[in-house]
Every structure is written in structure tokens, then in C-alpha cells.
């Protein structure tokens, strides 16, 4: 079955770049998503990428997609303390039910 | 728009008790989902619904039931609560479109079964 994997923790210094990685298994996914979860809150969509794209940039966020290796990454430039959160990648299935398969989540800690 | 609302925010249950987690959305979304989030495990899909009167099992449905009598409401029922059901529960909704379909999440219900 499908499986989406992420490393559990990442720690960076304020002002540095953060790179969060994700590997997925369902090569037929049309869209891949990045969600952010702040403490005690639900998930909010950060950005997404269409599967026929290699890269998408949105202000401080850059998403890279390597379809051959089934690897997705999220780069946050100039990381701020407010970026401290859990980041989830997700792929949508192709059954028409718009179900997501979520990764395990990466907890990003930004050190001042 | 309130978006997706969930009640209660917190609950402690004794083993064997039952409860219903409420979820309501005011965005007229057809598709609704229930997830549970366990530490280090990401979100697992419990049940989902593609419209009023239609529900289906997700990845981890055992011990839960759902109903969808209206577009707005999608309650999750726990019968005979067990410690393994201690988790944070999230409800989400979306509507299909021509592009990416963002799921909108509620704030979650933190449930402890002791």
C-alpha cells in the first residue's frame, strides 16, 4: 500500500534555511501537499505542487519534486521562530474520493 | 464562515464508556473525513464521506462509527472506549474541483481513555 515517510525532527537557527524531506510511493498521485500544524491546532495548507512540475516557489517556500525518486522537499528560506511547527507532506489518492495519505510529520524547531 | 468546528475540545473517558465527537462545516463541502493523530504516526484516516447518506471506512475504522444525515454534520461515535483510542481526532472537509483540493481541518478533539 501507499506509504509516505518523513524524518521526525529538524532543528535550525533563526535566519537559516530549513529543508524538510518526504518520500512517497504512489507515483500516480496528481497533487502533493505540504501542511503546517502549530501547537494545539489543526492542519493548514501551506502549498502544493502538481505532479508534472519539478519546482514551485511561493514567497519563502520552495517545493521540489523528483518524480523518478518519489522525493518531495520543502525549503523555507530565512526561517523564523514562528515557523516552528510540525510539517506534513501528503499525497492525494486517485480514487476520486480526495483522500490524503499523510506522512509522519517533521517537527521543526527554530532556535533564536 | 466558521469553517470546520469540532466539539468537545478535550474529553476524558473511562474504559467501556461511549461518546460522540461532533463535527460541523459551513462551507457546503460534500467530502468530509475523520482522522486520528498519534505521536510520530502522522494522521490516519478513520472514516470518510463523499456526501449526505454515504460513508466509507478508512484505514483504521475499528471501534468507530459515523453517520452523515446532512451535508454540514459528520459525527464520529466511539462505542466501548479503549485505551488504544487515546488520541487527537481531527475532522476535515473539502470539495472537489478542477485542481488541487485543499482539506480544511477543525481544531481537533483531544481524547484520553483511562
CSV table of C-alpha atoms in Angstrom, one decimal:
chain,number,residue,atom,x,y,z
A,1,UNK,CA,0.0,0.0,0.0
A,2,UNK,CA,0.9,3.6,-0.1
A,3,UNK,CA,3.4,4.9,2.5
A,4,UNK,CA,4.7,8.5,3.0
A,5,UNK,CA,7.8,8.9,5.1
A,6,UNK,CA,9.5,11.9,6.7
A,7,UNK,CA,12.2,12.4,9.3
A,8,UNK,CA,10.7,13.2,12.7
A,9,UNK,CA,12.8,16.2,13.8
A,10,UNK,CA,14.7,19.1,12.4
A,11,UNK,CA,16.4,21.9,14.3
A,12,UNK,CA,17.7,25.1,12.6
A,13,UNK,CA,18.9,28.5,13.7
A,14,UNK,CA,16.8,31.6,13.0
A,15,UNK,CA,17.7,33.1,9.6
A,16,UNK,CA,19.0,29.8,8.2
A,17,UNK,CA,17.2,27.8,5.6
A,18,UNK,CA,15.2,24.7,6.5
A,19,UNK,CA,14.8,21.7,4.2
A,20,UNK,CA,12.1,19.1,5.1
A,21,UNK,CA,12.1,15.9,3.1
A,22,UNK,CA,9.4,13.4,2.2
A,23,UNK,CA,9.4,10.2,0.2
A,24,UNK,CA,6.2,8.7,-1.2
A,25,UNK,CA,5.2,5.5,-3.0
A,26,UNK,CA,2.2,6.2,-5.1
A,27,UNK,CA,3.5,7.5,-8.4
A,28,UNK,CA,0.0,8.1,-9.7
A,29,UNK,CA,-0.7,10.9,-7.2
A,30,UNK,CA,-1.8,14.1,-9.1
A,31,UNK,CA,-1.0,16.6,-6.3
A,32,UNK,CA,1.4,16.6,-3.4
A,33,UNK,CA,0.8,18.9,-0.5
A,34,UNK,CA,2.6,20.4,2.5
A,35,UNK,CA,0.6,21.2,5.6
A,36,UNK,CA,1.6,23.0,8.7
A,37,UNK,CA,0.4,22.2,12.2
A,38,UNK,CA,1.0,24.7,15.0
A,39,UNK,CA,0.8,23.6,18.7
A,40,UNK,CA,-2.7,22.7,19.7
A,41,UNK,CA,-4.2,23.5,16.3
A,42,UNK,CA,-5.4,21.7,13.2
A,43,UNK,CA,-3.5,21.5,10.0
A,44,UNK,CA,-3.4,24.3,7.5
A,45,UNK,CA,-2.4,24.1,3.8
A,46,UNK,CA,1.0,25.7,3.1
A,47,UNK,CA,1.4,24.9,-0.5
A,48,UNK,CA,1.0,22.1,-3.1
A,49,UNK,CA,2.6,21.0,-6.3
A,50,UNK,CA,1.1,19.4,-9.4
A,51,UNK,CA,2.8,16.1,-10.2
A,52,UNK,CA,4.0,17.3,-13.7
A,53,UNK,CA,6.0,20.1,-12.1
A,54,UNK,CA,9.6,20.0,-10.8
A,55,UNK,CA,9.5,23.1,-8.7
A,56,UNK,CA,7.1,25.6,-7.2
A,57,UNK,CA,8.1,28.8,-5.4
A,58,UNK,CA,5.8,30.8,-3.1
A,59,UNK,CA,7.5,33.6,-1.2
A,60,UNK,CA,9.8,32.0,1.3
A,61,UNK,CA,8.7,28.5,0.4
A,62,UNK,CA,10.2,26.3,-2.4
A,63,UNK,CA,8.9,22.9,-3.2
A,64,UNK,CA,11.0,20.5,-5.2
A,65,UNK,CA,9.6,17.3,-6.7
A,66,UNK,CA,11.7,14.4,-8.1
A,67,UNK,CA,9.2,12.0,-9.6
A,68,UNK,CA,11.8,9.5,-10.6
A,69,UNK,CA,12.9,9.1,-6.9
A,70,UNK,CA,9.5,9.9,-5.5
A,71,UNK,CA,11.0,12.5,-3.4
A,72,UNK,CA,9.4,15.8,-2.3
A,73,UNK,CA,11.1,18.6,-0.3
A,74,UNK,CA,10.0,21.9,1.3
A,75,UNK,CA,12.6,24.6,1.7
A,76,UNK,CA,11.8,27.5,4.0
A,77,UNK,CA,14.2,30.4,3.4
A,78,UNK,CA,15.1,32.8,6.3
A,79,UNK,CA,13.4,30.6,8.9
A,80,UNK,CA,11.8,32.4,11.7
A,81,UNK,CA,10.7,31.3,15.2
A,82,UNK,CA,7.1,31.5,14.0
A,83,UNK,CA,7.9,28.7,11.6
A,84,UNK,CA,8.3,26.3,14.5
A,85,UNK,CA,5.6,23.7,13.9
A,86,UNK,CA,5.0,20.2,12.6
A,87,UNK,CA,5.1,19.9,8.8
A,88,UNK,CA,3.2,17.1,7.0
A,89,UNK,CA,3.5,16.1,3.4
A,90,UNK,CA,0.5,14.4,1.9
A,91,UNK,CA,-0.4,12.8,-1.4
A,92,UNK,CA,-3.9,12.5,-2.7
A,93,UNK,CA,-5.2,9.2,-4.0
A,94,UNK,CA,-6.6,8.9,-7.4
A,95,UNK,CA,-9.8,7.1,-6.5
A,96,UNK,CA,-12.0,10.2,-6.7
A,97,UNK,CA,-12.6,10.4,-3.0
A,98,UNK,CA,-9.8,13.0,-2.5
A,99,UNK,CA,-8.4,11.0,0.4
A,100,UNK,CA,-5.0,12.0,1.6
A,101,UNK,CA,-2.2,9.8,2.7
A,102,UNK,CA,-0.1,11.8,5.2
A,103,UNK,CA,3.5,11.5,6.2
A,104,UNK,CA,4.5,11.0,9.8
A,105,UNK,CA,5.2,14.7,10.1
A,106,UNK,CA,8.5,16.6,10.8
A,107,UNK,CA,8.8,18.7,13.9
A,108,UNK,CA,10.7,21.8,13.1
A,109,UNK,CA,12.3,23.7,15.9
A,110,UNK,CA,13.8,27.1,15.2
A,111,UNK,CA,16.5,28.3,17.6
A,112,UNK,CA,16.8,32.0,18.3
B,1,UNK,CA,-17.6,31.4,7.8
B,2,UNK,CA,-16.6,29.4,10.9
B,3,UNK,CA,-15.1,26.7,8.7
B,4,UNK,CA,-14.8,23.3,10.4
B,5,UNK,CA,-15.8,23.2,14.1
B,6,UNK,CA,-15.4,20.3,16.5
B,7,UNK,CA,-16.7,19.7,20.0
B,8,UNK,CA,-15.6,19.0,22.6
B,9,UNK,CA,-12.0,20.2,22.7
B,10,UNK,CA,-11.0,17.8,25.4
B,11,UNK,CA,-12.6,14.7,27.0
B,12,UNK,CA,-11.6,12.0,29.4
B,13,UNK,CA,-13.4,8.7,29.1
B,14,UNK,CA,-13.4,5.6,31.3
B,15,UNK,CA,-12.8,2.3,29.6
B,16,UNK,CA,-16.1,1.0,28.2
B,17,UNK,CA,-17.8,4.4,28.0
B,18,UNK,CA,-19.2,5.8,24.8
B,19,UNK,CA,-19.2,9.2,23.3
B,20,UNK,CA,-19.8,11.2,20.1
B,21,UNK,CA,-17.4,13.6,18.7
B,22,UNK,CA,-19.2,16.4,16.8
B,23,UNK,CA,-18.0,17.9,13.5
B,24,UNK,CA,-19.8,20.7,11.6
B,25,UNK,CA,-18.7,22.6,8.5
B,26,UNK,CA,-20.4,25.7,7.0
B,27,UNK,CA,-18.6,25.7,3.6
B,28,UNK,CA,-21.1,23.4,1.8
B,29,UNK,CA,-18.4,20.8,1.3
B,30,UNK,CA,-19.5,17.4,0.1
B,31,UNK,CA,-16.5,15.5,1.3
B,32,UNK,CA,-15.7,15.0,5.0
B,33,UNK,CA,-13.1,13.0,6.8
B,34,UNK,CA,-12.2,11.8,10.3
B,35,UNK,CA,-8.5,11.3,11.2
B,36,UNK,CA,-6.7,10.3,14.4
B,37,UNK,CA,-3.3,11.6,15.2
B,38,UNK,CA,-0.9,9.6,17.3
B,39,UNK,CA,2.6,10.9,18.2
B,40,UNK,CA,5.1,10.2,15.5
B,41,UNK,CA,2.5,8.4,13.4
B,42,UNK,CA,1.0,11.2,11.3
B,43,UNK,CA,-2.7,11.2,10.6
B,44,UNK,CA,-4.6,8.0,9.9
B,45,UNK,CA,-8.0,8.1,8.2
B,46,UNK,CA,-10.8,6.5,10.2
B,47,UNK,CA,-13.9,7.2,8.1
B,48,UNK,CA,-14.9,9.4,5.3
B,49,UNK,CA,-18.0,10.6,3.5
B,50,UNK,CA,-18.5,11.8,-0.1
B,51,UNK,CA,-22.0,13.2,0.6
B,52,UNK,CA,-25.0,13.0,2.8
B,53,UNK,CA,-26.1,9.4,3.3
B,54,UNK,CA,-22.8,8.0,2.1
B,55,UNK,CA,-19.9,6.9,4.4
B,56,UNK,CA,-17.0,4.5,4.0
B,57,UNK,CA,-14.2,3.0,6.0
B,58,UNK,CA,-10.7,4.4,6.0
B,59,UNK,CA,-7.5,2.9,7.2
B,60,UNK,CA,-8.4,2.4,10.9
B,61,UNK,CA,-12.2,2.1,11.3
B,62,UNK,CA,-12.4,-0.5,14.1
B,63,UNK,CA,-14.1,0.7,17.2
B,64,UNK,CA,-15.7,3.7,15.5
B,65,UNK,CA,-18.9,4.5,13.6
B,66,UNK,CA,-20.1,7.5,11.6
B,67,UNK,CA,-23.2,8.9,10.1
B,68,UNK,CA,-23.9,11.7,7.6
B,69,UNK,CA,-27.5,12.7,7.6
B,70,UNK,CA,-26.8,16.3,6.5
B,71,UNK,CA,-24.1,18.0,4.4
B,72,UNK,CA,-22.9,20.0,7.4
B,73,UNK,CA,-22.5,17.4,10.1
B,74,UNK,CA,-20.3,14.3,10.3
B,75,UNK,CA,-20.3,12.9,13.9
B,76,UNK,CA,-17.9,10.2,15.0
B,77,UNK,CA,-19.2,7.7,17.5
B,78,UNK,CA,-16.9,5.7,19.9
B,79,UNK,CA,-18.6,2.7,21.4
B,80,UNK,CA,-16.9,0.8,24.3
B,81,UNK,CA,-13.9,3.2,24.6
B,82,UNK,CA,-10.5,1.5,24.9
B,83,UNK,CA,-7.1,3.0,25.9
B,84,UNK,CA,-5.9,2.4,22.3
B,85,UNK,CA,-8.3,5.1,21.3
B,86,UNK,CA,-6.5,7.8,23.3
B,87,UNK,CA,-5.5,10.2,20.5
B,88,UNK,CA,-6.2,13.6,19.0
B,89,UNK,CA,-9.1,13.5,16.5
B,90,UNK,CA,-9.4,15.8,13.5
B,91,UNK,CA,-12.3,16.4,11.2
B,92,UNK,CA,-11.7,17.8,7.7
B,93,UNK,CA,-13.7,18.7,4.7
B,94,UNK,CA,-13.2,19.5,1.1
B,95,UNK,CA,-15.0,20.0,-2.2
B,96,UNK,CA,-13.7,18.5,-5.5
B,97,UNK,CA,-12.5,21.0,-8.1
B,98,UNK,CA,-10.6,21.0,-11.3
B,99,UNK,CA,-7.3,21.4,-9.5
B,100,UNK,CA,-5.8,20.6,-6.1
B,101,UNK,CA,-8.4,20.0,-3.3
B,102,UNK,CA,-7.4,21.6,-0.1
B,103,UNK,CA,-8.7,19.9,3.0
B,104,UNK,CA,-9.9,22.2,5.8
B,105,UNK,CA,-9.3,21.0,9.3
B,106,UNK,CA,-11.0,21.6,12.6
B,107,UNK,CA,-9.0,22.4,15.7
B,108,UNK,CA,-9.2,18.8,17.0
B,109,UNK,CA,-10.6,16.9,20.0
B,110,UNK,CA,-8.1,15.5,22.5
B,111,UNK,CA,-9.4,12.3,23.9
B,112,UNK,CA,-8.0,10.3,26.8
B,113,UNK,CA,-9.3,6.9,27.7
B,114,UNK,CA,-8.3,5.6,31.2
